[in-house]
XYZ file of C-alpha atoms in Angstrom:
679
model
C 33.601 22.403 14.307
C 31.076 19.757 14.338
C 32.291 15.962 14.126
C 31.908 14.183 10.854
C 30.597 10.633 11.765
C 31.247 7.877 9.095
C 29.021 4.753 9.950
C 26.203 2.404 8.482
C 22.573 3.337 9.197
C 21.413 -0.084 9.006
C 23.509 -3.368 10.070
C 22.498 -7.242 10.628
C 22.177 -8.770 13.833
C 25.003 -10.900 14.680
C 27.418 -8.759 12.625
C 29.929 -6.577 14.177
C 29.855 -2.522 12.844
C 32.944 0.047 13.123
C 31.898 3.781 13.447
C 34.281 6.714 12.972
C 34.224 10.199 14.246
C 36.807 12.705 13.421
C 36.529 16.738 13.830
C 38.633 19.320 12.805
C 40.440 20.880 15.653
C 43.856 22.372 17.042
C 44.988 20.937 19.126
C 43.068 17.609 18.195
C 40.037 17.120 19.824
C 39.450 14.070 22.520
C 36.611 11.894 21.197
C 33.980 10.067 23.348
C 31.015 7.988 22.003
C 27.890 8.266 23.854
C 24.973 5.616 23.452
C 21.799 6.415 25.354
C 23.690 8.506 27.489
C 25.977 6.097 28.558
C 29.722 6.464 28.002
C 31.139 3.654 25.066
C 34.282 4.656 24.012
C 37.107 7.606 24.297
C 38.698 7.067 20.994
C 37.776 8.013 17.096
C 36.410 4.343 16.475
C 33.454 2.494 17.863
C 33.282 -1.148 17.526
C 30.021 -2.850 18.599
C 28.667 -6.285 18.142
C 27.718 -8.799 17.617
C 24.765 -6.906 17.185
C 21.519 -7.321 19.048
C 18.241 -5.512 18.878
C 18.665 -3.502 21.731
C 22.047 -2.182 20.263
C 19.636 -0.127 17.442
C 19.641 3.723 18.378
C 21.121 7.039 18.243
C 24.945 7.074 18.812
C 26.486 10.475 19.583
C 30.177 11.292 19.194
C 31.437 14.416 21.345
C 34.793 16.193 20.312
C 36.587 18.329 23.381
C 39.108 20.637 22.821
C 40.981 20.871 26.343
C 43.161 24.234 25.286
C 39.644 26.203 23.977
C 37.662 24.265 26.570
C 34.839 23.987 23.559
C 32.802 20.628 22.730
C 31.004 19.864 19.712
C 28.763 16.812 19.099
C 27.154 14.728 16.425
C 24.389 12.026 16.321
C 24.041 8.955 13.694
C 21.193 6.563 13.723
C 21.786 2.826 13.562
C 18.834 0.567 12.457
C 18.958 -3.171 13.526
C 17.736 -5.874 11.208
C 17.150 -9.752 11.748
C 18.940 -11.628 8.470
C 16.194 -13.303 6.644
C 17.056 -17.043 7.093
C 14.152 -18.608 5.816
C 11.299 -18.475 2.978
C 9.322 -21.881 3.109
C 6.135 -22.704 1.142
C 3.247 -24.591 3.455
C -0.037 -25.735 2.749
C -3.155 -23.743 4.300
C -5.977 -25.761 4.936
C -7.255 -28.528 2.485
C -5.078 -30.422 -0.444
C -4.841 -29.032 -3.995
C -8.078 -30.605 -5.222
C -9.181 -29.399 -8.521
C -11.613 -26.660 -9.094
C -11.312 -25.914 -5.478
C -10.079 -23.302 -3.676
C -6.483 -23.788 -2.669
C -3.928 -21.580 -0.351
C -0.425 -21.369 0.085
C 1.592 -19.361 2.626
C 5.338 -18.401 2.625
C 6.762 -18.532 6.066
C 9.803 -16.338 6.906
C 12.364 -15.994 9.482
C 14.003 -12.687 10.081
C 13.003 -9.259 9.372
C 11.161 -10.071 5.751
C 10.347 -6.438 4.269
C 9.209 -8.239 1.171
C 8.053 -11.422 -0.064
C 7.679 -12.447 -3.642
C 6.529 -15.446 -5.630
C 7.954 -17.581 -8.328
C 6.430 -19.830 -10.996
C 8.902 -22.224 -12.972
C 11.724 -19.764 -12.267
C 9.256 -16.900 -13.437
C 7.932 -14.006 -11.339
C 4.356 -14.785 -10.526
C 1.672 -12.378 -10.713
C -1.854 -12.446 -9.587
C -4.547 -13.062 -12.395
C -8.156 -14.002 -12.310
C -7.640 -17.298 -10.576
C -4.786 -16.534 -8.558
C -4.805 -14.023 -5.691
C -1.931 -12.740 -3.524
C -2.458 -11.099 -0.048
C -1.632 -7.397 0.546
C 1.219 -8.675 2.796
C 2.415 -10.830 -0.300
C 2.659 -13.929 2.289
C -0.555 -16.076 1.296
C -1.150 -17.060 -2.380
C -4.803 -18.569 -3.213
C -5.648 -20.375 -6.193
C -9.922 -19.510 -6.723
C -9.878 -22.744 -8.260
C -6.825 -24.685 -8.676
C -6.546 -26.475 -11.836
C -4.293 -28.799 -13.797
C -2.918 -25.815 -15.509
C -1.500 -24.534 -12.027
C 0.835 -27.722 -11.670
C 4.469 -26.706 -11.182
C 7.465 -25.767 -9.073
C 6.759 -22.647 -6.637
C 9.228 -20.448 -4.763
C 8.777 -17.826 -2.381
C 11.761 -15.147 -1.668
C 11.669 -12.732 1.188
C 14.095 -10.155 1.636
C 14.953 -6.754 3.231
C 17.413 -4.225 2.721
C 20.416 -6.076 3.793
C 19.437 -9.594 3.336
C 17.856 -11.755 0.658
C 16.715 -15.689 0.876
C 15.201 -17.777 -1.500
C 13.224 -20.699 -0.478
C 13.204 -24.255 -1.934
C 11.038 -25.529 -4.448
C 7.397 -26.620 -3.545
C 6.069 -28.843 -6.454
C 2.343 -28.565 -6.836
C 0.835 -31.425 -8.204
C -3.201 -30.911 -8.271
C -5.496 -33.688 -7.783
C -8.242 -34.382 -9.695
C -10.701 -36.999 -10.877
C -11.115 -39.681 -11.401
C -12.815 -38.733 -15.024
C -15.165 -41.324 -16.805
C -13.616 -44.414 -16.976
C -12.823 -45.706 -20.110
C -13.794 -49.722 -20.498
C -12.088 -52.408 -22.877
C -13.592 -55.867 -23.039
C -15.968 -57.688 -25.079
C -19.770 -56.726 -26.314
C -20.473 -60.770 -26.835
C -19.070 -64.126 -25.803
C -20.291 -67.225 -25.946
C -21.346 -69.410 -22.905
C -18.367 -70.889 -21.373
C -16.196 -68.345 -22.046
C -14.224 -65.901 -19.698
C -14.919 -62.386 -20.469
C -11.962 -59.899 -19.634
C -12.438 -56.536 -18.955
C -10.450 -53.854 -18.089
C -10.993 -50.221 -16.887
C -8.772 -46.917 -16.630
C -10.053 -43.520 -15.353
C -7.546 -40.207 -15.665
C -6.760 -39.201 -11.663
C -4.374 -38.002 -9.677
C -3.486 -40.091 -7.524
C -4.348 -43.290 -9.413
C -7.576 -44.468 -8.840
C -8.638 -47.451 -7.083
C -11.270 -49.608 -8.563
C -14.124 -51.595 -8.312
C -16.067 -53.863 -10.704
C -20.108 -54.417 -10.087
C -22.265 -56.825 -12.096
C -26.160 -56.272 -12.071
C -25.307 -54.186 -8.778
C -23.177 -56.807 -7.159
C -19.381 -56.195 -5.929
C -17.103 -58.835 -8.294
C -13.718 -57.367 -8.160
C -11.492 -54.640 -6.564
C -9.168 -54.203 -9.303
C -8.823 -52.509 -12.633
C -8.765 -55.450 -14.614
C -11.662 -58.420 -13.921
C -12.223 -61.747 -15.630
C -15.145 -63.087 -15.568
C -15.451 -67.211 -14.451
C -17.170 -69.301 -17.094
C -20.098 -67.620 -18.573
C -23.587 -68.468 -18.426
C -26.751 -67.177 -20.294
C -27.700 -65.481 -17.016
C -24.412 -63.639 -16.665
C -25.477 -61.234 -19.611
C -26.038 -57.753 -18.202
C -24.224 -54.525 -17.216
C -20.738 -54.616 -15.884
C -19.972 -51.549 -14.110
C -16.562 -50.190 -13.274
C -16.293 -47.740 -10.603
C -13.189 -45.275 -10.030
C -12.471 -44.147 -6.421
C -10.081 -41.331 -5.512
C -9.348 -41.266 -1.794
C -7.737 -37.724 -1.863
C -10.601 -35.862 -3.808
C -13.146 -38.129 -2.525
C -14.847 -38.449 -5.759
C -16.137 -41.456 -7.895
C -17.156 -42.159 -11.469
C -18.457 -45.119 -13.301
C -18.763 -46.580 -16.531
C -20.979 -49.150 -17.956
C -20.220 -52.321 -20.333
C -23.131 -54.276 -21.717
C -22.153 -58.124 -22.057
C -24.572 -60.170 -24.075
C -23.686 -64.206 -23.384
C -24.869 -65.905 -26.696
C -26.848 -69.248 -25.483
C -28.013 -71.655 -27.880
C -31.937 -72.565 -28.615
C -33.351 -73.392 -25.466
C -37.049 -75.551 -24.949
C -39.557 -74.923 -22.319
C -40.032 -77.199 -19.812
C -42.841 -78.943 -21.497
C -41.542 -78.428 -25.004
C -44.020 -75.864 -25.938
C -41.549 -73.002 -26.481
C -38.400 -72.349 -28.393
C -36.249 -69.308 -27.178
C -33.556 -67.967 -29.392
C -31.151 -66.342 -27.111
C -30.043 -64.242 -29.300
C -31.918 -65.100 -32.622
C -28.483 -64.671 -35.265
C -28.770 -64.790 -38.930
C -27.719 -68.478 -38.688
C -30.984 -69.420 -37.017
C -32.940 -68.797 -40.586
C -34.685 -71.595 -41.631
C -37.894 -73.465 -41.856
C -39.075 -74.710 -38.478
C -42.104 -76.759 -37.530
C -43.487 -78.381 -34.207
C -44.910 -81.852 -33.926
C -47.382 -82.923 -31.518
C -47.867 -86.807 -30.710
C -49.671 -89.243 -28.257
C -49.512 -93.115 -28.771
C -52.372 -92.962 -31.183
C -51.221 -89.964 -33.471
C -49.064 -87.459 -34.558
C -49.689 -84.087 -36.430
C -47.670 -81.263 -37.725
C -47.340 -77.920 -37.644
C -47.701 -75.689 -40.944
C -44.025 -74.589 -41.907
C -42.838 -71.488 -40.153
C -40.047 -69.433 -42.228
C -37.827 -67.740 -39.852
C -36.044 -64.487 -41.549
C -34.091 -62.852 -39.267
C -33.682 -58.974 -39.506
C -30.257 -57.356 -39.378
C -28.174 -54.976 -40.368
C -26.747 -52.974 -42.268
C -23.540 -54.306 -42.302
C -20.363 -51.775 -43.591
C -21.115 -50.740 -47.162
C -19.273 -51.508 -50.021
C -18.898 -48.723 -52.600
C -18.449 -49.264 -56.250
C -16.821 -46.709 -58.473
C -14.082 -44.884 -60.033
C -11.078 -43.559 -57.866
C -10.263 -41.069 -60.839
C -12.051 -39.308 -63.755
C -11.771 -36.789 -66.515
C -13.573 -33.377 -66.259
C -16.742 -33.269 -68.099
C -17.390 -36.810 -67.844
C -19.999 -38.785 -65.347
C -19.058 -41.076 -62.615
C -21.273 -43.520 -61.483
C -21.163 -45.072 -57.845
C -23.181 -47.674 -56.778
C -23.393 -48.766 -53.031
C -24.380 -51.760 -51.154
C -24.891 -52.733 -47.511
C -25.654 -56.459 -46.426
C -29.339 -56.167 -44.579
C -32.287 -57.529 -43.871
C -34.679 -56.266 -44.968
C -32.881 -54.510 -48.085
C -31.561 -50.764 -46.984
C -32.619 -47.868 -48.503
C -29.526 -45.313 -49.224
C -28.767 -41.564 -49.609
C -25.906 -40.264 -51.134
C -24.300 -36.994 -49.962
C -21.744 -34.681 -51.582
C -20.383 -31.830 -49.481
C -22.716 -32.118 -46.687
C -25.937 -32.402 -49.248
C -27.990 -35.176 -50.363
C -27.818 -35.783 -54.048
C -29.572 -39.397 -54.006
C -31.719 -41.395 -52.197
C -31.006 -44.726 -54.140
C -28.201 -47.212 -54.119
C -26.746 -45.751 -57.376
C -25.459 -42.255 -57.702
C -24.158 -40.775 -60.903
C -22.215 -37.289 -60.318
C -22.398 -35.675 -63.792
C -20.448 -33.217 -65.810
C -17.378 -33.163 -63.303
C -14.957 -30.848 -62.770
C -11.732 -30.073 -60.281
C -14.036 -28.897 -57.704
C -15.880 -32.524 -57.823
C -12.942 -33.761 -56.328
C -14.250 -34.468 -53.171
C -15.054 -37.358 -50.597
C -18.594 -38.844 -51.391
C -20.641 -40.569 -48.874
C -23.097 -43.440 -48.896
C -25.302 -44.169 -45.780
C -27.315 -47.255 -45.674
C -30.666 -47.377 -43.567
C -32.657 -50.503 -42.099
C -35.742 -49.165 -41.101
C -36.810 -52.382 -39.165
C -33.481 -52.407 -36.950
C -33.387 -49.008 -36.909
C -29.876 -48.802 -37.599
C -27.648 -47.061 -40.170
C -23.858 -46.869 -41.282
C -21.769 -44.988 -43.582
C -19.069 -45.336 -46.276
C -16.850 -43.208 -48.335
C -15.255 -42.835 -51.659
C -12.670 -40.441 -52.750
C -13.100 -38.832 -56.213
C -10.206 -37.066 -58.128
C -10.984 -35.151 -61.364
C -8.443 -34.314 -63.733
C -8.336 -32.438 -67.047
C -8.365 -34.864 -70.504
C -5.356 -35.532 -72.264
C -5.269 -34.591 -76.071
C -4.665 -37.703 -78.397
C -1.365 -37.865 -80.188
C -1.425 -37.546 -84.055
C 1.394 -38.953 -86.513
C 1.273 -37.404 -90.132
C 3.319 -37.321 -93.303
C 2.340 -35.988 -96.904
C 0.619 -39.568 -97.870
C -0.894 -40.504 -94.564
C -1.963 -39.921 -90.680
C -2.476 -41.956 -88.033
C -3.936 -40.992 -84.644
C -2.598 -43.184 -81.452
C -5.170 -44.684 -79.257
C -6.134 -42.200 -76.242
C -3.653 -42.233 -73.285
C -5.197 -41.051 -69.848
C -2.103 -39.492 -68.382
C -2.552 -39.392 -64.332
C -0.151 -36.805 -63.037
C 1.356 -38.157 -59.437
C 1.097 -34.781 -57.427
C 0.438 -33.865 -53.966
C -0.417 -33.830 -50.980
C -1.673 -30.245 -51.022
C -2.383 -28.528 -47.727
C -4.990 -30.543 -46.045
C -8.526 -29.718 -45.056
C -9.696 -30.612 -41.775
C -13.257 -30.639 -40.568
C -13.748 -30.305 -36.748
C -14.936 -28.876 -34.017
C -12.940 -25.932 -32.387
C -15.063 -26.333 -28.982
C -16.558 -29.788 -27.397
C -17.844 -30.547 -24.191
C -15.599 -32.658 -21.554
C -16.727 -36.260 -21.529
C -17.910 -36.002 -25.119
C -15.830 -37.204 -27.723
C -15.020 -34.911 -31.176
C -14.719 -36.113 -34.694
C -11.875 -34.687 -37.087
C -12.017 -35.411 -40.952
C -9.068 -34.418 -43.020
C -8.648 -34.738 -46.765
C -5.736 -33.428 -48.949
C -5.537 -33.537 -52.737
C -2.985 -35.985 -53.918
C -2.622 -38.660 -56.772
C -2.267 -41.404 -55.596
C -4.481 -40.765 -52.518
C -2.695 -39.721 -49.440
C -2.163 -41.904 -46.248
C -3.285 -40.002 -43.097
C -1.882 -39.830 -39.362
C -3.122 -37.792 -36.613
C -0.960 -36.241 -33.986
C -1.658 -34.689 -30.668
C 1.100 -33.418 -28.362
C 3.994 -35.053 -30.185
C 2.127 -38.456 -30.255
C 0.281 -40.307 -32.998
C -3.324 -40.826 -32.106
C -4.846 -42.332 -35.414
C -3.726 -43.488 -38.856
C -6.739 -42.890 -40.931
C -8.487 -39.779 -42.481
C -11.164 -39.631 -39.664
C -10.303 -39.079 -35.996
C -12.407 -39.727 -32.982
C -11.200 -39.047 -29.664
C -11.671 -40.964 -26.499
C -14.157 -38.915 -24.175
C -12.569 -35.365 -23.602
C -11.016 -34.187 -20.438
C -9.504 -30.466 -19.728
C -5.540 -32.114 -20.926
C -7.051 -32.808 -24.221
C -7.170 -29.215 -25.329
C -4.773 -28.270 -27.940
C -3.336 -28.724 -31.255
C -4.552 -31.607 -33.483
C -2.454 -32.445 -36.468
C -3.316 -34.130 -39.602
C -0.539 -35.218 -41.640
C -1.056 -36.368 -45.114
C 1.570 -38.659 -47.052
C 1.640 -39.643 -50.806
C 3.816 -42.600 -50.960
C 4.854 -41.967 -54.761
C 5.988 -38.365 -54.528
C 6.935 -39.215 -50.795
C 5.797 -35.671 -49.689
C 3.825 -35.012 -46.838
C 2.260 -31.927 -46.115
C 0.112 -31.168 -42.516
C -2.606 -28.884 -40.765
C -3.659 -28.265 -37.739
C -7.080 -27.775 -35.833
C -7.215 -26.275 -32.472
C -9.823 -27.985 -30.390
C -10.861 -26.275 -26.725
C -12.209 -28.481 -24.326
C -14.614 -27.143 -21.928
C -16.230 -28.022 -18.870
C -19.407 -26.875 -17.324
C -19.616 -29.385 -14.360
C -22.711 -28.118 -12.922
C -25.313 -25.422 -13.051
C -27.634 -24.724 -10.023
C -30.223 -22.386 -8.942
C -30.137 -20.999 -5.340
C -32.034 -18.339 -3.040
C -31.096 -16.715 -0.002
C -34.487 -15.702 1.139
C -37.849 -16.755 1.262
C -39.946 -15.428 -1.566
C -42.797 -13.204 0.345
C -45.383 -11.365 -1.813
C -44.643 -7.689 -2.337
C -40.777 -8.245 -1.183
C -37.555 -7.792 -3.567
C -36.554 -11.674 -4.408
C -33.622 -12.977 -6.010
C -32.701 -16.323 -7.726
C -28.657 -16.903 -8.142
C -27.608 -19.121 -11.137
C -24.633 -20.600 -9.803
C -22.340 -22.190 -12.417
C -18.911 -24.328 -12.175
C -16.775 -24.008 -15.107
C -16.242 -21.416 -17.923
C -19.349 -20.136 -19.511
C -19.980 -17.455 -22.060
C -23.589 -16.173 -21.061
C -26.689 -17.316 -18.991
C -30.494 -17.090 -19.703
C -33.333 -17.923 -17.985
C -36.401 -19.901 -18.380
C -40.018 -20.072 -16.928
C -42.314 -22.955 -17.610
C -39.924 -24.172 -20.356
C -39.908 -20.535 -22.191
C -37.465 -18.019 -22.697
C -38.263 -15.669 -19.606
C -39.144 -12.378 -21.204
C -36.645 -9.444 -19.739
C -38.996 -6.743 -20.919
C -41.727 -5.537 -17.817
C -45.133 -6.495 -19.163
C -47.196 -3.675 -19.805
C -50.327 -6.004 -19.448
C -49.538 -6.770 -15.959
C -47.388 -4.179 -14.155
C -46.996 -6.743 -11.185
C -44.644 -8.682 -13.516
C -41.429 -7.013 -12.751
C -37.920 -8.478 -13.176
C -34.645 -8.013 -14.435
C -31.022 -9.595 -14.727
C -27.579 -8.542 -13.788
C -24.711 -10.696 -13.443
C -25.997 -14.036 -12.771
C -28.661 -13.042 -10.594
C -32.460 -12.978 -11.586
C -34.111 -10.046 -9.688
C -37.997 -9.704 -8.787
C -38.850 -6.215 -7.866
C -40.930 -7.027 -6.148
C -41.941 -10.923 -6.492
C -45.567 -11.178 -6.471
C -47.889 -14.624 -6.867
C -48.012 -14.220 -11.049
C -44.153 -15.313 -10.605
C -45.189 -18.581 -9.681
C -43.653 -21.339 -11.755
C -40.959 -23.634 -12.659
C -37.736 -21.821 -13.586
C -34.057 -23.083 -14.879
C -30.829 -21.223 -15.619
C -28.863 -22.286 -18.799
C -25.261 -21.818 -18.811
C -23.680 -21.517 -22.658
C -20.425 -21.955 -23.822
C -18.544 -22.688 -27.336
C -19.302 -26.150 -26.906
C -22.874 -26.348 -25.702
C -25.566 -25.485 -22.956
C -26.374 -27.118 -19.835
C -29.496 -26.756 -17.777
C -29.921 -26.269 -14.000
C -32.283 -28.552 -12.367
C -35.780 -27.066 -12.317
C -36.540 -24.798 -9.475
C -40.102 -24.652 -8.343
C -41.130 -20.833 -7.228
C -44.149 -20.349 -5.027
C -44.510 -16.894 -3.807
C -45.866 -17.005 -0.015
C -48.801 -14.570 0.223
C -51.590 -13.798 2.769
C -53.544 -14.381 4.796
C -56.405 -12.792 2.616
C -59.925 -12.702 2.579
C -60.151 -14.235 6.210
C -63.758 -15.252 6.376
C -65.681 -17.171 9.465
C -68.551 -19.589 8.559
C -71.024 -21.091 10.772
C -74.318 -20.032 12.314
C -74.963 -16.520 14.248
C -77.452 -17.906 16.456
C -78.394 -21.469 17.911
C -81.036 -23.053 20.206
C -79.958 -23.398 23.846
C -77.684 -26.605 24.490
C -76.865 -27.519 20.775
C -73.244 -27.691 19.588
C -72.130 -24.979 17.513
C -68.974 -25.155 15.224
C -67.067 -22.116 13.478
C -64.988 -22.373 10.953
C -62.138 -19.598 10.074
C -60.611 -19.957 6.563
C -58.180 -17.587 4.610
C -56.317 -17.513 1.149
C -52.651 -17.921 2.058
C -49.585 -19.529 1.337
C -48.210 -21.742 3.676
C -51.438 -22.532 5.732
C -51.929 -20.088 8.721
C -51.992 -20.420 12.100
C -55.690 -19.655 13.784
C -56.212 -18.636 16.999
C -59.698 -17.754 18.447
C -60.641 -14.776 20.620
C -64.146 -13.880 22.646
C -64.990 -10.293 22.718
C -61.659 -8.946 23.025
C -58.351 -9.806 21.000
C -56.070 -8.760 23.137
C -57.415 -11.090 25.834
C -56.031 -14.793 26.078
C -56.930 -16.822 22.970
C -59.526 -19.419 23.779
C -59.085 -21.976 20.832
C -56.335 -22.945 18.520
C -56.990 -24.348 14.935
C -59.462 -22.988 12.132
C -62.411 -24.623 13.924
C -63.903 -23.819 17.258
C -66.950 -25.971 18.741
C -68.804 -25.059 21.907
C -72.112 -25.484 23.571
C -74.798 -22.942 22.827
C -74.992 -21.158 26.167
C -75.544 -17.472 27.558
C -72.243 -17.703 28.727
C -71.097 -18.220 25.313
C -72.704 -15.478 23.627
C -70.466 -12.788 22.333
C -68.373 -11.390 19.270
C -65.935 -14.371 18.098
C -62.979 -13.285 16.798
C -60.548 -15.237 14.767
C -56.980 -14.603 13.846
C -55.010 -15.819 10.989
C -51.274 -15.695 11.066
C -48.917 -16.704 8.114
C -45.684 -18.061 9.799
C -43.637 -17.128 6.771
C -45.036 -13.681 5.992
C -45.721 -12.755 9.515
C -48.827 -11.145 8.631
C -51.799 -11.421 10.618
C -55.293 -10.794 10.165
C -58.587 -10.905 11.782
C -62.511 -11.324 11.197
C -65.649 -10.907 13.724
C -68.645 -12.853 13.986
C -71.526 -12.264 16.363
C -73.302 -15.401 18.310
C -76.223 -15.577 20.237
C -78.706 -17.774 21.978
C -82.194 -18.626 21.078
C -84.724 -19.188 24.122
C -83.760 -20.145 27.288
């Protein structure tokens, strides 16, 4: 009967395998093994190895019965695989720089039939910024961001072996972000000014300090020499990342406070700067050896302010009562004032009376002081809590009654769940302002938290200039130190960044051809729109002017076709939930012509006189001009818009001007016959 083979169909190189063959026969058959026609063994068991790839193929078992004289055979295929012994991640091309394309590849050794990727111990799948090649060997980030930081591994396997490679830790290089400068704004002459600078960056930035454009330090900290008045000015910190190749700068203005200075001839008195302490009466005196004369008194009254307002008024009141608030800020000239309640102006005087109070009147009242000479304003806040009134207590018997004096009972409670006012989206590089308020008696203390860290201990919190890693949940906690209760609420802030908006074109705008402008936006955006000559571009084709034909598809503006009426200044505006960003202006000037080619000059002239003919055309850009006589196919006799010649019989004929636009590649001809008078 046909032999039965027991053997693996696949094996790894380097291993040993055993193939067994049996046949139902009487007397028992003699077994022989063959590989590629060559005898390998003469028993039922064939052991081969260590295996190499040339041992892949078909193995044949033949059974022979010496009595019956019959043979029977069976075949088995053995496929060899190299064990997977490596799966290592390597960088392809450029280093991982924020918002750039970055590529990793998985290098393997052995017969790898499948490659997979892991991120922080979880299976990694492609998404809108991560692409995996068809063979799974390449992972491309387009672009790579800080959110991609973490541990990556690649694994490779085949049917018989599996290998998980070592961890590749991805750390995206970014920055520097706009630096934050700590340092004084005003100091006196002779002092030293300490400045420090920090910019978020990976790797950490190197720093340089400049004063009025001159380098003064190569470290993040800079301490000036003893100040003089000419050291007032702009101090600039520049942070530089030598991996990303980018730099970012911030400025700090320092004013050195000097004293009163007299000019060389004593005629001019300078205050640098003028301060409130300089107020007073001034006179100048002029004298010589014979006389002395005094000027009229000049009263100096320095304008300043407003300084931080002080609000006088109750912290609590009964419903139905009136509450009177007054606001004062030191200022010269005196300030004008505005009071705000729930965001609306309720008074334009320093005093405000809140009448017929209700529980809804429990809110923050705002006073803003404004100086119309200095142009400055400053704001202060006052919290009012409104309660229902407490009735009087009366004691009585059959002979008399007596009522106690009123007692104002203020029930300590709260804080209730805070109310947070602040943006949900904000632009990177800008600050976000959050305000927190919780009903509570006594008034709550507040603290702000972000990512588990305390960031402020007031009801109002202003972030530093935002970066992408400052997106997240901001939590306000209100605490009542009498009830010892606290209450929290959170607000999500998403930092958005549109780093650039640019208009580009890939073809030259030629009249009556299709032309396209593309709006390239770096960063996430919700929509784009186009402007022409500072007005929104009307996407409806004009029925009054059928030449104006254009439409938008995705981020492209199609002119179908472009015409001279489309000349103008174009801008692309990209918007997200935090704001909008305009591209630099793009001047579109459509190339056309030549049109209306004309030759000016005489048609005849006296013998011997000098003659000039001028060729012109309506065109953009300027045409190249060539002149021919009698035959436009003959070699040209002159190049340029003007041809000058002597009036002779030999120069009589038909003068032909060819105007050619080097951009549109359109050429046009004009003819003029010239003859000579007398000879």
